[in-house]
CSV table of C-alpha atoms in Angstrom, one decimal:
chain,number,residue,atom,x,y,z
D,545,UNK,CA,0.1,0.2,0.3
D,546,UNK,CA,1.6,3.3,-1.3
D,547,UNK,CA,0.8,6.1,1.4
D,548,UNK,CA,1.2,9.9,-0.4
D,549,UNK,CA,1.3,13.0,1.8
D,550,UNK,CA,-2.2,13.4,0.3
D,551,UNK,CA,-3.5,10.7,2.6
D,552,UNK,CA,-3.2,13.4,5.4
D,553,UNK,CA,-3.6,17.0,15.2
D,554,UNK,CA,-1.2,17.2,13.7
D,555,UNK,CA,1.7,15.5,13.6
D,556,UNK,CA,5.0,17.0,14.0
D,557,UNK,CA,7.5,19.4,12.0
D,558,UNK,CA,10.5,19.4,10.1
D,559,UNK,CA,13.4,18.4,12.4
D,560,UNK,CA,14.3,21.8,14.1
D,561,UNK,CA,18.0,20.9,13.8
D,562,UNK,CA,17.6,21.3,9.7
D,563,UNK,CA,16.2,23.9,7.8
D,564,UNK,CA,12.8,23.2,6.5
D,565,UNK,CA,12.7,22.8,2.5
D,566,UNK,CA,9.7,23.4,0.4
D,567,UNK,CA,6.9,21.1,1.2
D,568,UNK,CA,6.0,18.8,-2.1
D,569,UNK,CA,2.3,18.5,-3.4
D,570,UNK,CA,1.0,15.8,-4.9
D,571,UNK,CA,-0.8,18.1,-7.7
D,572,UNK,CA,2.8,19.1,-9.0
D,573,UNK,CA,1.2,22.4,-9.2
D,574,UNK,CA,3.8,25.3,-8.8
D,575,UNK,CA,2.8,28.6,-6.8
D,576,UNK,CA,5.8,30.8,-8.0
D,577,UNK,CA,5.2,34.4,-6.5
D,578,UNK,CA,1.7,33.5,-4.7
D,579,UNK,CA,1.2,34.5,-1.4
D,580,UNK,CA,-1.3,34.0,1.1
D,581,UNK,CA,-3.3,37.4,0.9
D,582,UNK,CA,-2.6,39.4,4.6
D,583,UNK,CA,0.2,37.0,5.5
D,584,UNK,CA,3.1,39.4,5.2
D,585,UNK,CA,1.2,41.0,7.9
D,586,UNK,CA,0.8,38.6,10.3
D,587,UNK,CA,3.0,38.6,13.8
D,588,UNK,CA,3.7,34.9,13.3
D,589,UNK,CA,1.9,31.6,11.1
D,590,UNK,CA,0.3,29.6,13.3
D,591,UNK,CA,-1.1,26.6,11.8
D,592,UNK,CA,-0.1,22.6,12.3
D,593,UNK,CA,3.1,21.2,12.7
D,594,UNK,CA,4.7,19.2,10.3
D,595,UNK,CA,6.5,19.8,6.7
D,596,UNK,CA,8.9,18.2,5.2
D,597,UNK,CA,12.4,17.9,6.5
D,598,UNK,CA,15.3,18.7,4.5
D,599,UNK,CA,17.6,15.2,5.3
D,600,UNK,CA,16.0,12.1,4.4
D,601,UNK,CA,16.6,9.1,6.2
D,602,UNK,CA,17.1,5.7,4.2
D,603,UNK,CA,14.9,3.1,5.7
D,604,UNK,CA,16.6,-0.2,6.8
D,605,UNK,CA,15.5,-3.1,4.7
D,606,UNK,CA,12.9,-4.9,7.2
D,607,UNK,CA,13.8,-8.6,8.2
D,608,UNK,CA,11.1,-11.2,7.9
D,609,UNK,CA,10.7,-14.0,10.0
D,610,UNK,CA,12.4,-15.0,13.2
D,611,UNK,CA,15.0,-12.6,12.5
D,612,UNK,CA,12.6,-9.8,12.6
D,613,UNK,CA,10.6,-10.9,15.8
D,614,UNK,CA,14.4,-11.4,17.5
D,615,UNK,CA,15.0,-7.6,16.4
D,616,UNK,CA,12.1,-5.9,16.8
D,617,UNK,CA,12.2,-4.3,20.3
D,618,UNK,CA,9.5,-5.2,23.0
D,619,UNK,CA,6.6,-2.9,22.6
D,620,UNK,CA,4.0,-2.0,24.8
D,621,UNK,CA,1.0,-0.4,23.1
D,622,UNK,CA,-1.4,1.8,24.9
D,623,UNK,CA,-4.9,2.5,23.7
D,624,UNK,CA,-6.9,5.5,25.8
D,625,UNK,CA,-10.6,5.8,25.9
D,626,UNK,CA,-12.9,7.9,27.5
D,627,UNK,CA,-16.2,7.0,26.1
D,628,UNK,CA,-18.8,4.1,25.2
D,629,UNK,CA,-20.0,6.0,22.1
D,630,UNK,CA,-16.4,4.4,20.6
D,631,UNK,CA,-16.7,0.9,21.8
D,632,UNK,CA,-17.0,-1.0,18.2
D,633,UNK,CA,-13.9,1.6,17.1
D,634,UNK,CA,-12.3,0.7,20.4
D,635,UNK,CA,-12.6,-3.2,19.9
D,636,UNK,CA,-11.4,-2.7,16.2
D,637,UNK,CA,-8.4,-0.8,17.4
D,638,UNK,CA,-7.4,-3.9,20.0
D,639,UNK,CA,-8.1,-6.6,17.3
D,640,UNK,CA,-5.8,-4.7,14.6
D,641,UNK,CA,-3.1,-4.8,17.3
D,642,UNK,CA,-3.8,-8.6,18.1
D,643,UNK,CA,-3.5,-9.3,14.8
D,644,UNK,CA,0.3,-7.5,14.0
D,645,UNK,CA,2.5,-9.6,11.9
D,646,UNK,CA,4.9,-8.2,14.9
D,647,UNK,CA,3.5,-8.9,18.1
D,648,UNK,CA,3.2,-6.3,20.8
D,649,UNK,CA,4.6,-7.3,24.1
D,650,UNK,CA,1.5,-6.0,25.9
D,651,UNK,CA,-1.6,-4.5,25.3
D,652,UNK,CA,-2.6,-1.7,28.0
D,653,UNK,CA,-6.2,0.4,27.9
D,654,UNK,CA,-6.4,3.2,30.2
D,655,UNK,CA,-10.0,4.5,30.6
D,656,UNK,CA,-10.2,7.9,30.9
D,657,UNK,CA,-12.5,8.8,34.0
D,658,UNK,CA,-15.6,6.7,33.0
D,659,UNK,CA,-16.6,3.9,35.5
D,660,UNK,CA,-19.1,2.2,33.5
D,661,UNK,CA,-16.6,1.9,30.3
D,662,UNK,CA,-14.1,0.5,32.3
D,663,UNK,CA,-16.1,-2.2,33.9
D,664,UNK,CA,-17.4,-3.2,30.5
D,665,UNK,CA,-14.0,-3.2,29.0
D,666,UNK,CA,-12.2,-5.2,31.9
D,667,UNK,CA,-15.1,-7.7,31.4
D,668,UNK,CA,-14.6,-8.1,28.0
D,669,UNK,CA,-11.1,-7.7,26.7
D,670,UNK,CA,-9.1,-10.8,28.0
D,671,UNK,CA,-5.2,-10.6,27.7
D,672,UNK,CA,-5.6,-6.6,28.0
D,673,UNK,CA,-4.5,-4.9,30.8
D,674,UNK,CA,-7.3,-2.4,31.5
D,675,UNK,CA,-6.3,0.7,33.9
D,676,UNK,CA,-8.3,3.7,34.9
D,677,UNK,CA,-6.2,6.6,34.3
D,678,UNK,CA,-4.5,8.3,37.4
D,679,UNK,CA,-3.9,11.4,35.8
D,680,UNK,CA,-5.7,14.3,35.6
D,681,UNK,CA,-9.1,14.4,33.2
D,682,UNK,CA,-7.5,14.4,29.4
D,683,UNK,CA,-5.6,12.6,27.1
D,684,UNK,CA,-2.4,13.7,28.6
D,685,UNK,CA,-3.2,12.1,32.0
D,686,UNK,CA,-4.3,8.9,30.1
D,687,UNK,CA,-1.6,8.6,28.3
D,688,UNK,CA,1.0,8.8,31.4
D,689,UNK,CA,-0.8,6.3,33.2
D,690,UNK,CA,-0.1,4.0,30.5
D,691,UNK,CA,3.6,4.7,30.3
D,692,UNK,CA,3.7,4.2,34.0
D,693,UNK,CA,2.2,0.6,33.5
D,694,UNK,CA,4.4,-0.1,30.2
D,695,UNK,CA,7.3,-2.3,30.4
D,696,UNK,CA,8.3,-2.8,26.8
D,697,UNK,CA,11.3,-1.0,25.6
D,698,UNK,CA,9.2,1.0,23.2
D,699,UNK,CA,5.8,2.6,24.2
D,700,UNK,CA,3.4,2.8,21.2
D,701,UNK,CA,0.3,4.8,20.9
D,702,UNK,CA,-2.8,4.1,19.1
D,703,UNK,CA,-5.8,6.4,19.1
D,704,UNK,CA,-9.2,4.3,20.1
D,705,UNK,CA,-10.8,5.3,16.8
D,706,UNK,CA,-8.0,4.0,14.9
D,707,UNK,CA,-6.7,0.7,13.9
D,708,UNK,CA,-3.8,-0.5,12.2
D,709,UNK,CA,-2.6,-2.0,9.2
D,710,UNK,CA,-1.1,-5.6,9.6
D,711,UNK,CA,2.5,-4.2,9.4
D,712,UNK,CA,1.9,-1.0,11.1
D,713,UNK,CA,3.8,-2.1,14.1
D,714,UNK,CA,6.8,-3.6,12.1
D,715,UNK,CA,7.2,-0.5,10.2
D,716,UNK,CA,6.9,1.7,13.5
D,717,UNK,CA,9.6,-0.4,15.5
D,718,UNK,CA,12.4,-1.5,12.6
D,719,UNK,CA,14.0,2.6,12.6
D,720,UNK,CA,14.9,1.5,16.7
D,721,UNK,CA,17.6,-0.8,15.1
D,722,UNK,CA,19.5,3.1,15.2
D,723,UNK,CA,20.3,3.7,18.9
D,724,UNK,CA,19.9,7.9,18.2
D,725,UNK,CA,16.1,7.4,17.1
D,726,UNK,CA,14.0,8.2,20.2
D,727,UNK,CA,10.7,8.1,18.3
D,728,UNK,CA,8.8,6.9,15.7
D,729,UNK,CA,5.2,8.1,14.0
D,730,UNK,CA,3.3,6.6,11.4
D,731,UNK,CA,0.7,7.9,8.9
D,732,UNK,CA,-3.0,8.4,9.7
D,733,UNK,CA,-5.2,8.1,6.7
D,734,UNK,CA,-8.6,9.6,7.3
D,735,UNK,CA,-11.8,7.2,7.3
D,736,UNK,CA,-14.4,9.6,6.0
D,737,UNK,CA,-18.0,9.4,6.6
D,738,UNK,CA,-20.1,9.0,3.6
D,739,UNK,CA,-20.2,10.3,0.8
D,740,UNK,CA,-16.8,10.8,1.8
D,741,UNK,CA,-14.3,13.8,2.0
D,742,UNK,CA,-16.3,17.2,2.0
D,743,UNK,CA,-15.8,19.0,-1.4
D,744,UNK,CA,-15.1,21.9,0.6
D,745,UNK,CA,-11.9,20.5,2.9
D,746,UNK,CA,-8.5,21.0,1.6
D,747,UNK,CA,-6.2,17.9,2.3
D,748,UNK,CA,-3.6,20.4,3.6
D,749,UNK,CA,-5.9,20.8,6.7
D,750,UNK,CA,-6.6,16.7,7.4
D,751,UNK,CA,-4.3,17.7,10.8
D,752,UNK,CA,-8.1,18.8,12.0
D,753,UNK,CA,-9.2,15.4,11.7
D,754,UNK,CA,-6.2,14.1,13.6
D,755,UNK,CA,-4.5,12.6,10.1
D,756,UNK,CA,-1.8,13.0,8.1
D,757,UNK,CA,-2.0,15.8,5.7
D,758,UNK,CA,-0.8,17.3,2.3
D,759,UNK,CA,2.7,18.6,2.4
D,760,UNK,CA,4.1,15.6,4.5
D,761,UNK,CA,7.3,13.6,3.3
D,762,UNK,CA,6.5,10.5,1.6
D,763,UNK,CA,9.3,8.6,2.9
D,764,UNK,CA,11.0,8.1,6.1
D,765,UNK,CA,12.5,11.6,7.5
D,766,UNK,CA,13.1,13.3,10.7
D,767,UNK,CA,10.1,15.4,12.4
D,768,UNK,CA,9.7,17.7,15.2
D,769,UNK,CA,7.0,15.3,16.5
D,770,UNK,CA,4.4,12.5,15.1
D,771,UNK,CA,1.1,12.2,14.8
D,772,UNK,CA,-0.7,11.5,17.9
D,773,UNK,CA,-3.1,8.9,16.7
D,774,UNK,CA,0.1,6.7,15.9
D,775,UNK,CA,3.0,7.4,17.6
D,776,UNK,CA,5.9,5.7,19.6
D,777,UNK,CA,8.9,6.7,21.7
D,778,UNK,CA,11.6,4.7,23.5
D,779,UNK,CA,10.4,3.9,27.3
D,780,UNK,CA,13.8,5.8,28.3
D,781,UNK,CA,12.9,8.9,27.1
D,782,UNK,CA,10.0,9.3,29.6
D,783,UNK,CA,12.4,8.6,32.3
D,784,UNK,CA,14.4,11.5,31.3
D,785,UNK,CA,12.3,14.0,30.4
D,786,UNK,CA,8.7,13.4,32.2
D,787,UNK,CA,5.6,12.8,30.5
D,788,UNK,CA,2.9,14.6,28.3
D,789,UNK,CA,1.8,18.1,29.7
D,790,UNK,CA,-1.7,18.3,30.9
D,791,UNK,CA,-3.4,21.7,30.2
D,792,UNK,CA,-2.5,21.2,26.5
D,793,UNK,CA,-4.4,18.1,25.2
D,794,UNK,CA,-7.4,16.8,24.6
D,795,UNK,CA,-10.2,16.5,27.1
D,796,UNK,CA,-13.1,14.3,26.3
D,797,UNK,CA,-14.3,15.9,23.2
D,798,UNK,CA,-13.0,19.1,23.6
D,799,UNK,CA,-10.7,19.9,20.3
D,800,UNK,CA,-7.6,21.0,22.2
D,801,UNK,CA,-4.2,19.4,20.8
D,802,UNK,CA,-0.3,19.7,20.7
D,803,UNK,CA,0.5,17.7,23.8
D,804,UNK,CA,2.8,16.1,21.2
D,805,UNK,CA,4.3,19.0,20.0
D,806,UNK,CA,5.4,20.2,23.3
D,807,UNK,CA,6.5,16.8,24.2
D,808,UNK,CA,8.8,16.7,20.9
D,809,UNK,CA,10.1,19.9,21.3
D,810,UNK,CA,11.0,19.4,24.9
D,811,UNK,CA,12.9,16.1,23.8
D,812,UNK,CA,14.9,17.6,21.4
D,813,UNK,CA,15.8,20.6,24.0
D,814,UNK,CA,16.8,17.9,26.3
D,815,UNK,CA,18.7,15.8,24.0
D,816,UNK,CA,19.6,17.7,20.5
D,817,UNK,CA,21.1,14.3,19.4
D,818,UNK,CA,17.8,12.6,19.4
D,819,UNK,CA,16.0,11.3,16.1
D,820,UNK,CA,12.2,11.6,15.6
D,821,UNK,CA,11.1,10.1,12.3
D,822,UNK,CA,8.0,9.9,10.3
D,823,UNK,CA,7.7,6.6,8.6
D,824,UNK,CA,4.7,7.1,6.3
D,825,UNK,CA,4.4,3.1,5.8
D,826,UNK,CA,3.3,2.6,9.3
D,827,UNK,CA,-0.4,3.1,8.4
D,828,UNK,CA,-3.4,3.5,10.4
D,829,UNK,CA,-6.8,4.3,9.6
D,830,UNK,CA,-8.2,7.2,11.7
D,831,UNK,CA,-11.9,7.2,11.8
D,832,UNK,CA,-13.6,10.9,11.0
D,833,UNK,CA,-17.3,11.2,12.2
D,834,UNK,CA,-19.8,13.0,10.5
D,835,UNK,CA,-19.5,15.8,13.5
D,836,UNK,CA,-16.1,16.2,12.8
D,837,UNK,CA,-16.3,16.4,8.8
D,838,UNK,CA,-18.4,19.6,9.5
D,839,UNK,CA,-17.4,23.3,8.9
D,840,UNK,CA,-18.4,23.8,12.5
D,841,UNK,CA,-15.8,21.4,13.9
D,842,UNK,CA,-13.2,23.0,11.6
D,843,UNK,CA,-13.8,26.5,13.1
D,844,UNK,CA,-13.4,24.9,16.5
D,845,UNK,CA,-10.9,22.8,16.0
D,846,UNK,CA,-8.4,26.0,14.2
D,847,UNK,CA,-9.1,28.1,16.8
D,848,UNK,CA,-8.3,25.6,19.7
D,849,UNK,CA,-5.1,24.7,17.9
D,850,UNK,CA,-4.3,28.3,18.0
D,851,UNK,CA,-4.7,28.5,21.5
D,852,UNK,CA,-2.7,25.4,22.2
D,853,UNK,CA,0.2,27.1,20.3
D,854,UNK,CA,0.2,29.9,22.3
D,855,UNK,CA,0.5,27.8,25.6
D,856,UNK,CA,3.4,26.0,24.0
D,857,UNK,CA,4.8,29.3,22.5
D,858,UNK,CA,4.6,30.5,26.2
D,859,UNK,CA,6.7,27.5,27.6
D,860,UNK,CA,9.1,26.9,25.1
D,861,UNK,CA,9.6,30.4,22.9
D,862,UNK,CA,7.6,31.2,20.0
D,863,UNK,CA,10.8,30.2,17.8
D,864,UNK,CA,10.9,26.7,18.7
D,865,UNK,CA,7.0,26.4,18.9
D,866,UNK,CA,6.1,27.8,15.6
D,867,UNK,CA,9.1,27.1,13.4
D,868,UNK,CA,7.4,24.6,11.2
D,869,UNK,CA,4.3,26.6,10.8
D,870,UNK,CA,6.3,29.5,9.0
D,871,UNK,CA,7.0,26.6,6.2
D,872,UNK,CA,3.8,25.2,6.4
D,873,UNK,CA,1.9,28.5,5.6
D,874,UNK,CA,4.5,30.3,3.5
D,875,UNK,CA,5.0,27.0,1.1
D,876,UNK,CA,2.4,24.4,1.3
D,877,UNK,CA,-0.6,26.7,1.7
D,878,UNK,CA,0.0,29.1,-1.1
D,879,UNK,CA,0.5,26.4,-3.3
D,880,UNK,CA,-2.9,24.7,-2.2
D,881,UNK,CA,-4.7,27.9,-2.6
D,882,UNK,CA,-3.3,28.4,-6.3
D,883,UNK,CA,-4.2,24.6,-7.0
D,884,UNK,CA,-7.7,25.0,-5.9
D,885,UNK,CA,-8.3,28.3,-7.3
D,886,UNK,CA,-7.2,27.0,-10.8
D,887,UNK,CA,-9.3,23.5,-10.3
D,888,UNK,CA,-12.9,23.9,-11.2
D,889,UNK,CA,-15.1,22.4,-8.4
D,890,UNK,CA,-12.6,23.6,-5.6
D,891,UNK,CA,-12.8,27.0,-5.1
D,892,UNK,CA,-14.6,26.5,-1.6
D,893,UNK,CA,-11.3,24.7,-0.6
D,894,UNK,CA,-9.6,27.7,-1.1
D,895,UNK,CA,-11.8,29.7,0.7
D,896,UNK,CA,-11.5,27.2,3.9
D,897,UNK,CA,-7.8,27.4,3.8
D,898,UNK,CA,-7.8,31.6,3.9
D,899,UNK,CA,-10.7,30.9,6.5
D,900,UNK,CA,-8.5,28.0,8.3
D,901,UNK,CA,-5.5,30.4,8.5
D,902,UNK,CA,-7.2,33.4,9.9
D,903,UNK,CA,-9.4,31.8,12.8
D,904,UNK,CA,-6.1,29.8,13.7
D,905,UNK,CA,-4.2,33.2,14.0
D,906,UNK,CA,-7.6,34.8,15.7
D,907,UNK,CA,-6.8,31.5,18.2
D,908,UNK,CA,-3.6,32.4,18.8
D,909,UNK,CA,-3.6,36.1,19.4
D,910,UNK,CA,-6.0,35.2,22.0
D,911,UNK,CA,-4.4,32.8,23.7
D,912,UNK,CA,-1.2,35.2,24.2
D,913,UNK,CA,-3.4,38.2,25.1
D,914,UNK,CA,-5.0,36.2,28.1
D,915,UNK,CA,-3.4,35.3,31.2
D,916,UNK,CA,-0.7,32.6,30.8
D,917,UNK,CA,-2.3,29.1,31.6
D,918,UNK,CA,-0.7,27.0,33.5
D,919,UNK,CA,0.0,23.4,32.0
D,920,UNK,CA,1.4,20.7,34.2
D,921,UNK,CA,3.5,17.9,33.1
D,922,UNK,CA,2.1,14.7,34.6
D,923,UNK,CA,4.5,12.8,36.5
D,924,UNK,CA,7.7,14.0,35.5
D,925,UNK,CA,11.0,12.3,36.2
D,926,UNK,CA,14.2,13.9,36.1
D,927,UNK,CA,17.3,11.7,35.4
D,928,UNK,CA,17.6,8.4,37.1
D,929,UNK,CA,14.1,7.7,36.6
D,930,UNK,CA,12.6,8.7,40.4
D,931,UNK,CA,9.4,10.4,40.4
D,932,UNK,CA,9.0,14.0,41.4
């Protein structure tokens, strides 16, 4: 299965240690001289988090059979869930992990403050460690609970409404043969509700629905941070820099995000030699509900993205928080607008792109003007592994 950038809460951005090159478009349309209206006057570009980086990493050929199983690090797959409404998706996610060509050493399901879901999951999923979240309500707290329980060399995160291809885990784990690789993320392909992708929804904004988006590399590359729906990190990373930061990421259905962005930046600040890779052959399919395919949700998610980026900029500095967004806005989006304006039937998509930029910028500026929000890193650990 060939996955291109067009299959795509944003994954990560170009590795901050390298200058960002021009992001490619699968249409091949050039946009020389085209700019986003008003973009020069904006104080900062504030859209999501990943553009094609400059230095490709040659993928290692995948071993087969017993050799591959012996070489693969032990993987703990963590799935976080908060609602019974996704029960069928949750069952499919767990089943997809159980049917991987490269077996996970354990599956950990963390239930985020929902006793009914917790009881049903414990009664249903044999062979799965079902835990109640011990952290603050929200995705970050649930993920940190899973990390604390994980025993594998690599902690893998899969969304409860996503399921992996049979070779997803194999491709995700293979790059860890290189010691400098500290994190690997895969491609999240959107599963649109009938009748499919809305005509007004540009593929450059698939990060809005938690999927890979147009402009990502089409082969394995260093990135700033991975897509949250299908990402992994070495277990030792959490011992060194702590867990995901509460107060940034999603809480229930509230469309916040960017905890992966902050985590990736924090990792690189603590270990400049660390590499995080995007491996598009590690494919998961991520369900998009009818609600998320609406313009109302698009507007809410863009605004929330801006607010989340404002928090991150307050914590790690504006340069680190927004370096990739500048490339995305100055190169990827102008090409998309040029393409849509000159393609019959796609002008609504061009309007959506301009709207998305404006709404995200408003969210960012609103976040910067408000009093700083104090975010708390869940269960941070200093070097040596003791808990603060």
